Short mmCIF file of N, CA and C in Angstrom, two decimals:
data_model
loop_
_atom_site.label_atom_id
_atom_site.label_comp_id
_atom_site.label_asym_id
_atom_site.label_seq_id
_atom_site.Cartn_x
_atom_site.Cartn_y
_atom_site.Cartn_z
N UNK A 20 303.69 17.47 -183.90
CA UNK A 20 304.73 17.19 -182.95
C UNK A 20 305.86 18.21 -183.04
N UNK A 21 306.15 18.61 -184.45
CA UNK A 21 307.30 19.48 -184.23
C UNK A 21 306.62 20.88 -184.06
N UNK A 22 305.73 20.79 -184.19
CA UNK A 22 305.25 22.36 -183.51
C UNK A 22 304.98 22.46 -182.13
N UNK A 23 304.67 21.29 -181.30
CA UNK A 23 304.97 21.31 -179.84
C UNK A 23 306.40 21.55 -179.70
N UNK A 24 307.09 20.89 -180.22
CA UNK A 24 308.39 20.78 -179.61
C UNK A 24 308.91 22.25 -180.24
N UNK A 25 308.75 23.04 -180.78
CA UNK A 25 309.06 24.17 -181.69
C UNK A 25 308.90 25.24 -180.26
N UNK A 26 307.37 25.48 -180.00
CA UNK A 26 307.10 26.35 -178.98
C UNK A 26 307.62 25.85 -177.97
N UNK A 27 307.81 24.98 -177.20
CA UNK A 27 308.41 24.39 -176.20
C UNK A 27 309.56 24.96 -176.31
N UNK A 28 310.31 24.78 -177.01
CA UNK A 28 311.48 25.71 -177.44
C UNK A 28 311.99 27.44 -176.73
N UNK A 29 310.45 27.48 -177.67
CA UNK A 29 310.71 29.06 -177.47
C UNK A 29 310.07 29.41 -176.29
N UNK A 30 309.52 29.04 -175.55
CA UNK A 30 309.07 29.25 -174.24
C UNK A 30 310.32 29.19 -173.53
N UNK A 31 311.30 28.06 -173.38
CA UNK A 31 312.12 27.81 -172.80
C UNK A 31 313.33 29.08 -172.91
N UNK A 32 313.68 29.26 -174.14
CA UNK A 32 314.44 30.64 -174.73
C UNK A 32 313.72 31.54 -174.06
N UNK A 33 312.50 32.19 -173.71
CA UNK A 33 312.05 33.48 -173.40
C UNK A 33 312.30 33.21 -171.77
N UNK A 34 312.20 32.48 -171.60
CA UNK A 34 312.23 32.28 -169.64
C UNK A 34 313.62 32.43 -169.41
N UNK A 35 314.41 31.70 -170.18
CA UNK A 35 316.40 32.16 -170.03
C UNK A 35 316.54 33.50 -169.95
N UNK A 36 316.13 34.47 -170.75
CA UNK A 36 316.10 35.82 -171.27
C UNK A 36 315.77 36.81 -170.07
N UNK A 37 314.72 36.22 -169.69
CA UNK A 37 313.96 36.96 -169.19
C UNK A 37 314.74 37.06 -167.76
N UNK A 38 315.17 35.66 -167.28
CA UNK A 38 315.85 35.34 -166.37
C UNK A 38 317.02 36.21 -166.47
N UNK A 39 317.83 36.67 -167.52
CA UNK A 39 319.32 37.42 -167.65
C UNK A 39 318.80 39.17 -167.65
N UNK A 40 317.55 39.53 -167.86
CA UNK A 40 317.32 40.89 -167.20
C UNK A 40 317.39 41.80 -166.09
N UNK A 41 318.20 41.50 -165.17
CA UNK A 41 317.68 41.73 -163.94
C UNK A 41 317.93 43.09 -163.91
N UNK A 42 317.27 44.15 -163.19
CA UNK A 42 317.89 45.42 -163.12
C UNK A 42 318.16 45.63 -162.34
N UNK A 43 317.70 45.35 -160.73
CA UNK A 43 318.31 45.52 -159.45
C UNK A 43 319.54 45.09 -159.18
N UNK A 44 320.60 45.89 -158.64
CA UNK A 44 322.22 45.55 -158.69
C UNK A 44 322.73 44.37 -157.61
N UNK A 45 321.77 43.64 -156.95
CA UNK A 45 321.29 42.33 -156.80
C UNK A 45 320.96 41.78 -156.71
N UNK A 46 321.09 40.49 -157.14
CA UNK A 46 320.34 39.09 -157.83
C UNK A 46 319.74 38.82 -156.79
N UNK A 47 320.19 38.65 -154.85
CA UNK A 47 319.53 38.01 -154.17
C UNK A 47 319.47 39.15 -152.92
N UNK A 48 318.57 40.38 -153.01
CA UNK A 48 318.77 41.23 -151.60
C UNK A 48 319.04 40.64 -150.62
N UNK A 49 320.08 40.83 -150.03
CA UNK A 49 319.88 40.60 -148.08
C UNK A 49 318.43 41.02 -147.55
N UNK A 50 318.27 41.11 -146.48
CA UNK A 50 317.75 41.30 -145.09
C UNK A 50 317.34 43.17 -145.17
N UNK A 51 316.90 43.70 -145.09
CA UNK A 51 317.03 45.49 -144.95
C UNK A 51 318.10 45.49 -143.85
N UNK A 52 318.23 45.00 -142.82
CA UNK A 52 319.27 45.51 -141.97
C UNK A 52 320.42 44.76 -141.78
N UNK A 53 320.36 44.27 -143.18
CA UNK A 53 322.28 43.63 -143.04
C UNK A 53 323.15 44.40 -142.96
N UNK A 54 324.30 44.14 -142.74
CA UNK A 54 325.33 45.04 -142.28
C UNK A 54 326.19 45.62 -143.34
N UNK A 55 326.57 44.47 -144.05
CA UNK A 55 327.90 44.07 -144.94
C UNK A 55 326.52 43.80 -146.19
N UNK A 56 326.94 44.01 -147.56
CA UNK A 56 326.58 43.78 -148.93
C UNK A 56 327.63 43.39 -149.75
N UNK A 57 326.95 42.79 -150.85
CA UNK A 57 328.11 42.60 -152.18
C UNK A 57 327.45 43.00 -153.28
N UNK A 58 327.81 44.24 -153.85
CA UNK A 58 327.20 44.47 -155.10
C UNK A 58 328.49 43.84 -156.27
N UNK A 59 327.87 43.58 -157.40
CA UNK A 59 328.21 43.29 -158.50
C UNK A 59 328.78 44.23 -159.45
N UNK A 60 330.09 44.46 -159.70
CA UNK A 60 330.64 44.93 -161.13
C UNK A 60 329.90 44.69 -162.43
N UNK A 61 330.28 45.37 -163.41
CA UNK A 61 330.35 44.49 -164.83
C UNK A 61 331.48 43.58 -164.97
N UNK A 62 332.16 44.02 -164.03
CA UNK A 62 333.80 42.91 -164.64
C UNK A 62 332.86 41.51 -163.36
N UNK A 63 332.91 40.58 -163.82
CA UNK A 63 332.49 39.19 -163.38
C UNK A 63 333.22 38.62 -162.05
N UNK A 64 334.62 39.33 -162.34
CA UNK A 64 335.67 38.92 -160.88
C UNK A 64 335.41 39.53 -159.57
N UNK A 65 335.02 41.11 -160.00
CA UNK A 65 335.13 41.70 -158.69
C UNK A 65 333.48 42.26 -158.13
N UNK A 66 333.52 42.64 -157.08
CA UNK A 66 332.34 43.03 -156.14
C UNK A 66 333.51 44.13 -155.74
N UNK A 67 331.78 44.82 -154.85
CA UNK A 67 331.85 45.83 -154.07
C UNK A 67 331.27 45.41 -153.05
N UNK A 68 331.84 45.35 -150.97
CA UNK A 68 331.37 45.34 -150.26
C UNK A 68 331.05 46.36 -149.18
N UNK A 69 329.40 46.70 -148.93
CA UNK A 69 329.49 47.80 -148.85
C UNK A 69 329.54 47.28 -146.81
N UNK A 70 330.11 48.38 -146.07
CA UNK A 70 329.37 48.63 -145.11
C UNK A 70 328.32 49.54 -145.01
N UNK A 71 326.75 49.01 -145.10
CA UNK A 71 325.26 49.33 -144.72
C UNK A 71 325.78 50.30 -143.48
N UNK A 72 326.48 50.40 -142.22
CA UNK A 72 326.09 51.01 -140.94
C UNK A 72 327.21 52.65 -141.42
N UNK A 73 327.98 52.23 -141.88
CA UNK A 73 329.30 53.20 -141.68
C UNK A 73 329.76 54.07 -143.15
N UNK A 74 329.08 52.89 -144.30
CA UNK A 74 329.98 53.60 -145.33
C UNK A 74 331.03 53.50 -146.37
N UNK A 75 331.59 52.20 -145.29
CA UNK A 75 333.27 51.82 -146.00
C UNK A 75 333.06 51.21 -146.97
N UNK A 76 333.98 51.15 -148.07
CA UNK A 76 333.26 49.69 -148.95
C UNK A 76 334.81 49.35 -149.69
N UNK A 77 335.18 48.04 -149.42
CA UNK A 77 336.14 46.98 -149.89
C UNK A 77 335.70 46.60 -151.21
N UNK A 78 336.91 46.61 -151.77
CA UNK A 78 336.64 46.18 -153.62
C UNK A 78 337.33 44.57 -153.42
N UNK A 79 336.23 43.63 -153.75
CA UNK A 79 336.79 42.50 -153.67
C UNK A 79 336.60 41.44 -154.71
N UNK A 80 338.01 40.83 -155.06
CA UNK A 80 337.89 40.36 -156.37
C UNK A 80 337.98 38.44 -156.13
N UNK A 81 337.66 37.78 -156.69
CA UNK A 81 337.95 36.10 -156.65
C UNK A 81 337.86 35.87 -158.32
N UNK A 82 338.21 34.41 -157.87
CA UNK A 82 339.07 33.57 -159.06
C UNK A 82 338.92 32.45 -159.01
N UNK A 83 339.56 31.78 -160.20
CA UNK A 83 339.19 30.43 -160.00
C UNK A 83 340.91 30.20 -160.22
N UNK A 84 341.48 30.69 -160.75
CA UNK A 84 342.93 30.71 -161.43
C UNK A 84 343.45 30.22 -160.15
N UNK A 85 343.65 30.80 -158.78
CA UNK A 85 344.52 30.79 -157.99
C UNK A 85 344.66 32.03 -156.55
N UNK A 86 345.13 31.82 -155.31
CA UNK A 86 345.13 32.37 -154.73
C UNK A 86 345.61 34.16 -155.11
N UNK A 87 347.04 34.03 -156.03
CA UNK A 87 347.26 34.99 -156.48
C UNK A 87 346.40 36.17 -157.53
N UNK A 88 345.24 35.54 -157.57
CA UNK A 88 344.51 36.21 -158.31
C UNK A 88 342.92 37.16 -157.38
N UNK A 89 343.08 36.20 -156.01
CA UNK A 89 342.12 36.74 -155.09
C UNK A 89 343.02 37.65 -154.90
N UNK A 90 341.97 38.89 -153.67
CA UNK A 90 342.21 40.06 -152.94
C UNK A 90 341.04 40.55 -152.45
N UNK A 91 341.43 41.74 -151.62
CA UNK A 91 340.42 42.78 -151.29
C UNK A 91 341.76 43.45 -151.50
N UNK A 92 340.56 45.09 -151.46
CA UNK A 92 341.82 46.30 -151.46
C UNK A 92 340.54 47.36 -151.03
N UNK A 93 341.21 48.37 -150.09
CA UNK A 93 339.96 49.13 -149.40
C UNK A 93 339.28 50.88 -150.40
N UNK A 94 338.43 50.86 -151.05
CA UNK A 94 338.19 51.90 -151.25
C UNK A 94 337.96 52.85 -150.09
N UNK A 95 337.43 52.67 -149.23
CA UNK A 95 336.94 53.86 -148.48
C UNK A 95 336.91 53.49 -147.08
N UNK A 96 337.88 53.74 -146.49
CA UNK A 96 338.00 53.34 -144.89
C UNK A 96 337.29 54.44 -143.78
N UNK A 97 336.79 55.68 -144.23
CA UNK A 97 336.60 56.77 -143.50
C UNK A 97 335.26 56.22 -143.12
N UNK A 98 334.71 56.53 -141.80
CA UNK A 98 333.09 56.19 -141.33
C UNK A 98 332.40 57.63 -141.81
N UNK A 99 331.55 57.37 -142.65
CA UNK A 99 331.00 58.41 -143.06
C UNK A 99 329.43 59.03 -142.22
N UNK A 100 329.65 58.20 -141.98
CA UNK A 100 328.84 58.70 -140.43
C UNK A 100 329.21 59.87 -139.52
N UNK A 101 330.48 59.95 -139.57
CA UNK A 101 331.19 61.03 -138.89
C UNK A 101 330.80 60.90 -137.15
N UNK A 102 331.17 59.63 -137.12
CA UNK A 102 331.10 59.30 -135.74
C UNK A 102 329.26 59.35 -135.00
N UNK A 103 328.35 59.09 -135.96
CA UNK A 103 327.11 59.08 -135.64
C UNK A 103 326.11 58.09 -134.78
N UNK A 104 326.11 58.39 -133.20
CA UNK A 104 326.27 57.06 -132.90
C UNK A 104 324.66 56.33 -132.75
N UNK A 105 323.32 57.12 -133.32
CA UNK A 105 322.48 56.57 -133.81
C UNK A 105 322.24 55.41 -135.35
N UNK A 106 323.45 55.55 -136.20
CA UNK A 106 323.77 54.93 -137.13
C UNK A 106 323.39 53.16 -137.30
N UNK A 107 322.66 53.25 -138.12
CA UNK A 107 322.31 51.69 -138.08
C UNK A 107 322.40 50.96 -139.72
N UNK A 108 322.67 49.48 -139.68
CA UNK A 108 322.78 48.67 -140.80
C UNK A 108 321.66 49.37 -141.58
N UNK A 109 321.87 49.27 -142.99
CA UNK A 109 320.88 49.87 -144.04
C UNK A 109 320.99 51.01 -144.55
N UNK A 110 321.73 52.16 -143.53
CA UNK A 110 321.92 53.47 -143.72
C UNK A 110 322.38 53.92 -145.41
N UNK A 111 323.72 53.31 -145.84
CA UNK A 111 323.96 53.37 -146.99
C UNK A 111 323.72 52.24 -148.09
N UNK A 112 323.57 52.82 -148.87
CA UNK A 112 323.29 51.75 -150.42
C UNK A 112 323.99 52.32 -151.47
N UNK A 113 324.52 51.33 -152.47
CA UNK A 113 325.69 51.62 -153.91
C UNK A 113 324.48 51.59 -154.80
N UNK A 114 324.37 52.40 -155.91
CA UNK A 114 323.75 52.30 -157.03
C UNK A 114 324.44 52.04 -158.35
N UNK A 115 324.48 51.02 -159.04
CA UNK A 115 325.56 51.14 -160.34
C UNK A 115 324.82 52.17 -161.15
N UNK A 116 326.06 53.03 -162.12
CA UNK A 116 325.75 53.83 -163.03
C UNK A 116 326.26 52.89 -164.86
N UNK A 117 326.17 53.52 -165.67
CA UNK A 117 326.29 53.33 -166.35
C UNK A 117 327.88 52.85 -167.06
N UNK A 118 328.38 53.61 -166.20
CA UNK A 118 330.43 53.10 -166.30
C UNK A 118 330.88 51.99 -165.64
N UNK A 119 331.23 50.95 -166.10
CA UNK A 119 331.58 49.86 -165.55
C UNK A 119 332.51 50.13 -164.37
N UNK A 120 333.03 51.04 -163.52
CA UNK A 120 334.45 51.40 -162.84
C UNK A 120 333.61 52.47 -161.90
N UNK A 121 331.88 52.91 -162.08
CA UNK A 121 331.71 53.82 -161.40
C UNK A 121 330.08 53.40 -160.70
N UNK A 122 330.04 53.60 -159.37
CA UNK A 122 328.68 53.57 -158.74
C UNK A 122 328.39 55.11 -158.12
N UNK A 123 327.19 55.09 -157.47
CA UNK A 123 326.68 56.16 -156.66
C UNK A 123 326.82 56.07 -154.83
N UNK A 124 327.15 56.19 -153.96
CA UNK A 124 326.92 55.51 -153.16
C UNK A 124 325.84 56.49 -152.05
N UNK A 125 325.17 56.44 -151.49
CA UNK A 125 323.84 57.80 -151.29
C UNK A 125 323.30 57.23 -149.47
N UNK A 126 323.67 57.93 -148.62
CA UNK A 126 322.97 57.96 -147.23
C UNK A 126 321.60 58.04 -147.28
N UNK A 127 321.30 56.82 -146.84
CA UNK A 127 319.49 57.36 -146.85
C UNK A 127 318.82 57.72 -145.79
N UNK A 128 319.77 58.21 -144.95
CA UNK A 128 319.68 58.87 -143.59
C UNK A 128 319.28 60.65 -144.65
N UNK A 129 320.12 61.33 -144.97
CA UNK A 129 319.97 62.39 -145.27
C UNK A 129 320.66 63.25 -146.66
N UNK A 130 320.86 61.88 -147.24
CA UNK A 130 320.58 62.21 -148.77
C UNK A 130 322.20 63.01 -149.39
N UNK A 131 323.38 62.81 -148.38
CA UNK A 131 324.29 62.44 -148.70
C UNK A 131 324.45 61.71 -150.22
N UNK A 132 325.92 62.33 -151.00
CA UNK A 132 325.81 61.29 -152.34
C UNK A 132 327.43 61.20 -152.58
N UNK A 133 327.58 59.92 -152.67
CA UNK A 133 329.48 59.89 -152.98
C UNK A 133 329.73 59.27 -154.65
N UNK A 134 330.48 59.98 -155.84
CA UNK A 134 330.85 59.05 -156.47
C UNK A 134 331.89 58.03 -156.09
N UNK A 135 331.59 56.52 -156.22
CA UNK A 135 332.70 55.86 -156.22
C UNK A 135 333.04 55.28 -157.42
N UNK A 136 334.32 55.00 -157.33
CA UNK A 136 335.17 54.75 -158.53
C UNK A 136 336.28 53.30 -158.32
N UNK A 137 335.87 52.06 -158.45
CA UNK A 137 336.50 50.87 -158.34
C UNK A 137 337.97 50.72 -159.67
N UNK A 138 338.98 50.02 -159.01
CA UNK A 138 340.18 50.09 -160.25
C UNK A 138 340.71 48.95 -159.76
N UNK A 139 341.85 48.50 -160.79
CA UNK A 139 342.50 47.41 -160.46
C UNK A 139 344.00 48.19 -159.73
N UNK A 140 343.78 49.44 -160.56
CA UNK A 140 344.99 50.13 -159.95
C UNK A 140 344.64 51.14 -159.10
N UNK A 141 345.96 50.99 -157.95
CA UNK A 141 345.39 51.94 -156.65
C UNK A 141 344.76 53.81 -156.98
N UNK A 142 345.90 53.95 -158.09
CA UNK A 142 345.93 55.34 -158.09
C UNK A 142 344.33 55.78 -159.13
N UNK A 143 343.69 54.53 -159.69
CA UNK A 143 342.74 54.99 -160.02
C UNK A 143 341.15 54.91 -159.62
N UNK A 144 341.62 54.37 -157.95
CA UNK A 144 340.71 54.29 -157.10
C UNK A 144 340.15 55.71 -156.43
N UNK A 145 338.49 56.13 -156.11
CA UNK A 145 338.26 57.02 -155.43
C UNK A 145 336.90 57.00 -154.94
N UNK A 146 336.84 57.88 -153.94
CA UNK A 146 335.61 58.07 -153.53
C UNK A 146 335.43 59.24 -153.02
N UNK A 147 334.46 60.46 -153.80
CA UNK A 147 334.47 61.51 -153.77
C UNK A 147 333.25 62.36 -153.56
N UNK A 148 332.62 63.38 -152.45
CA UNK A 148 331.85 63.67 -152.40
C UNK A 148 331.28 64.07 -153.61
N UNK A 149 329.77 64.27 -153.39
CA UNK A 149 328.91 65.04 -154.81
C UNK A 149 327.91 66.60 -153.91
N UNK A 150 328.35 67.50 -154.34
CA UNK A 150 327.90 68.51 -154.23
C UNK A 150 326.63 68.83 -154.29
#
């Protein structure tokens, strides 16, 4: 009996585990042609929302504390499309890198690549072409 209940155990432990691996930077993909995304930080509060058609992407944070603790704040308002008016949902996707504060963000129209850079503070916000 306690060796059923032993492995039972550990079955249960390996399925939790296995469950906290995920490598794709989200847990539940949208649609391919959604518009709007939310990728995931390492910090637990905030996301990244991307616009799929254009580019832009809003750093948006929630709470449980209190209104004063929600926000958005805009990383990147420019349409990087550059006014492209074949442009459709899906076009761009964020890749997390290894820096908690830094993603990739990459046109899969034509292979375009931006670092972005999420902050709590404005001045250490950016989004910067990659050569």
């Amino acid at each position: 009996m306690k060796r059923l209940l032993f492995t039972f155990l550990m079955v249960i432990m390996a399925a939790y585990v296995i469950a906290q691996e995920s490598t794709h930077p989200l847990a539940y993909p949208p649609s391919p042609d959604a518009r709007y995304r939310l990728y995931p930080t390492q910090n637990m509060y905030m996301f990244l929302r991307l616009d799929t058609k254009t580019g832009q992407i809003i750093q948006v944070q929630w709470s449980t504390k209190g209104s004063e603790y929600r926000f958005t704040s805009t990383l990147s308002n420019i349409d990087l499309t550059y006014g492209d008016t074949t442009a459709t949902a899906g076009r761009f996707m964020l890749y997390p890198t290894t820096n908690i504060y830094n993603f990739l963000l990459i046109d899969q129209k034509d292979g375009r690549t931006w670092q972005v850079q999420w902050s709590h503070e404005p001045e250490n916000r950016l989004i910067t072409r990659i050569w």
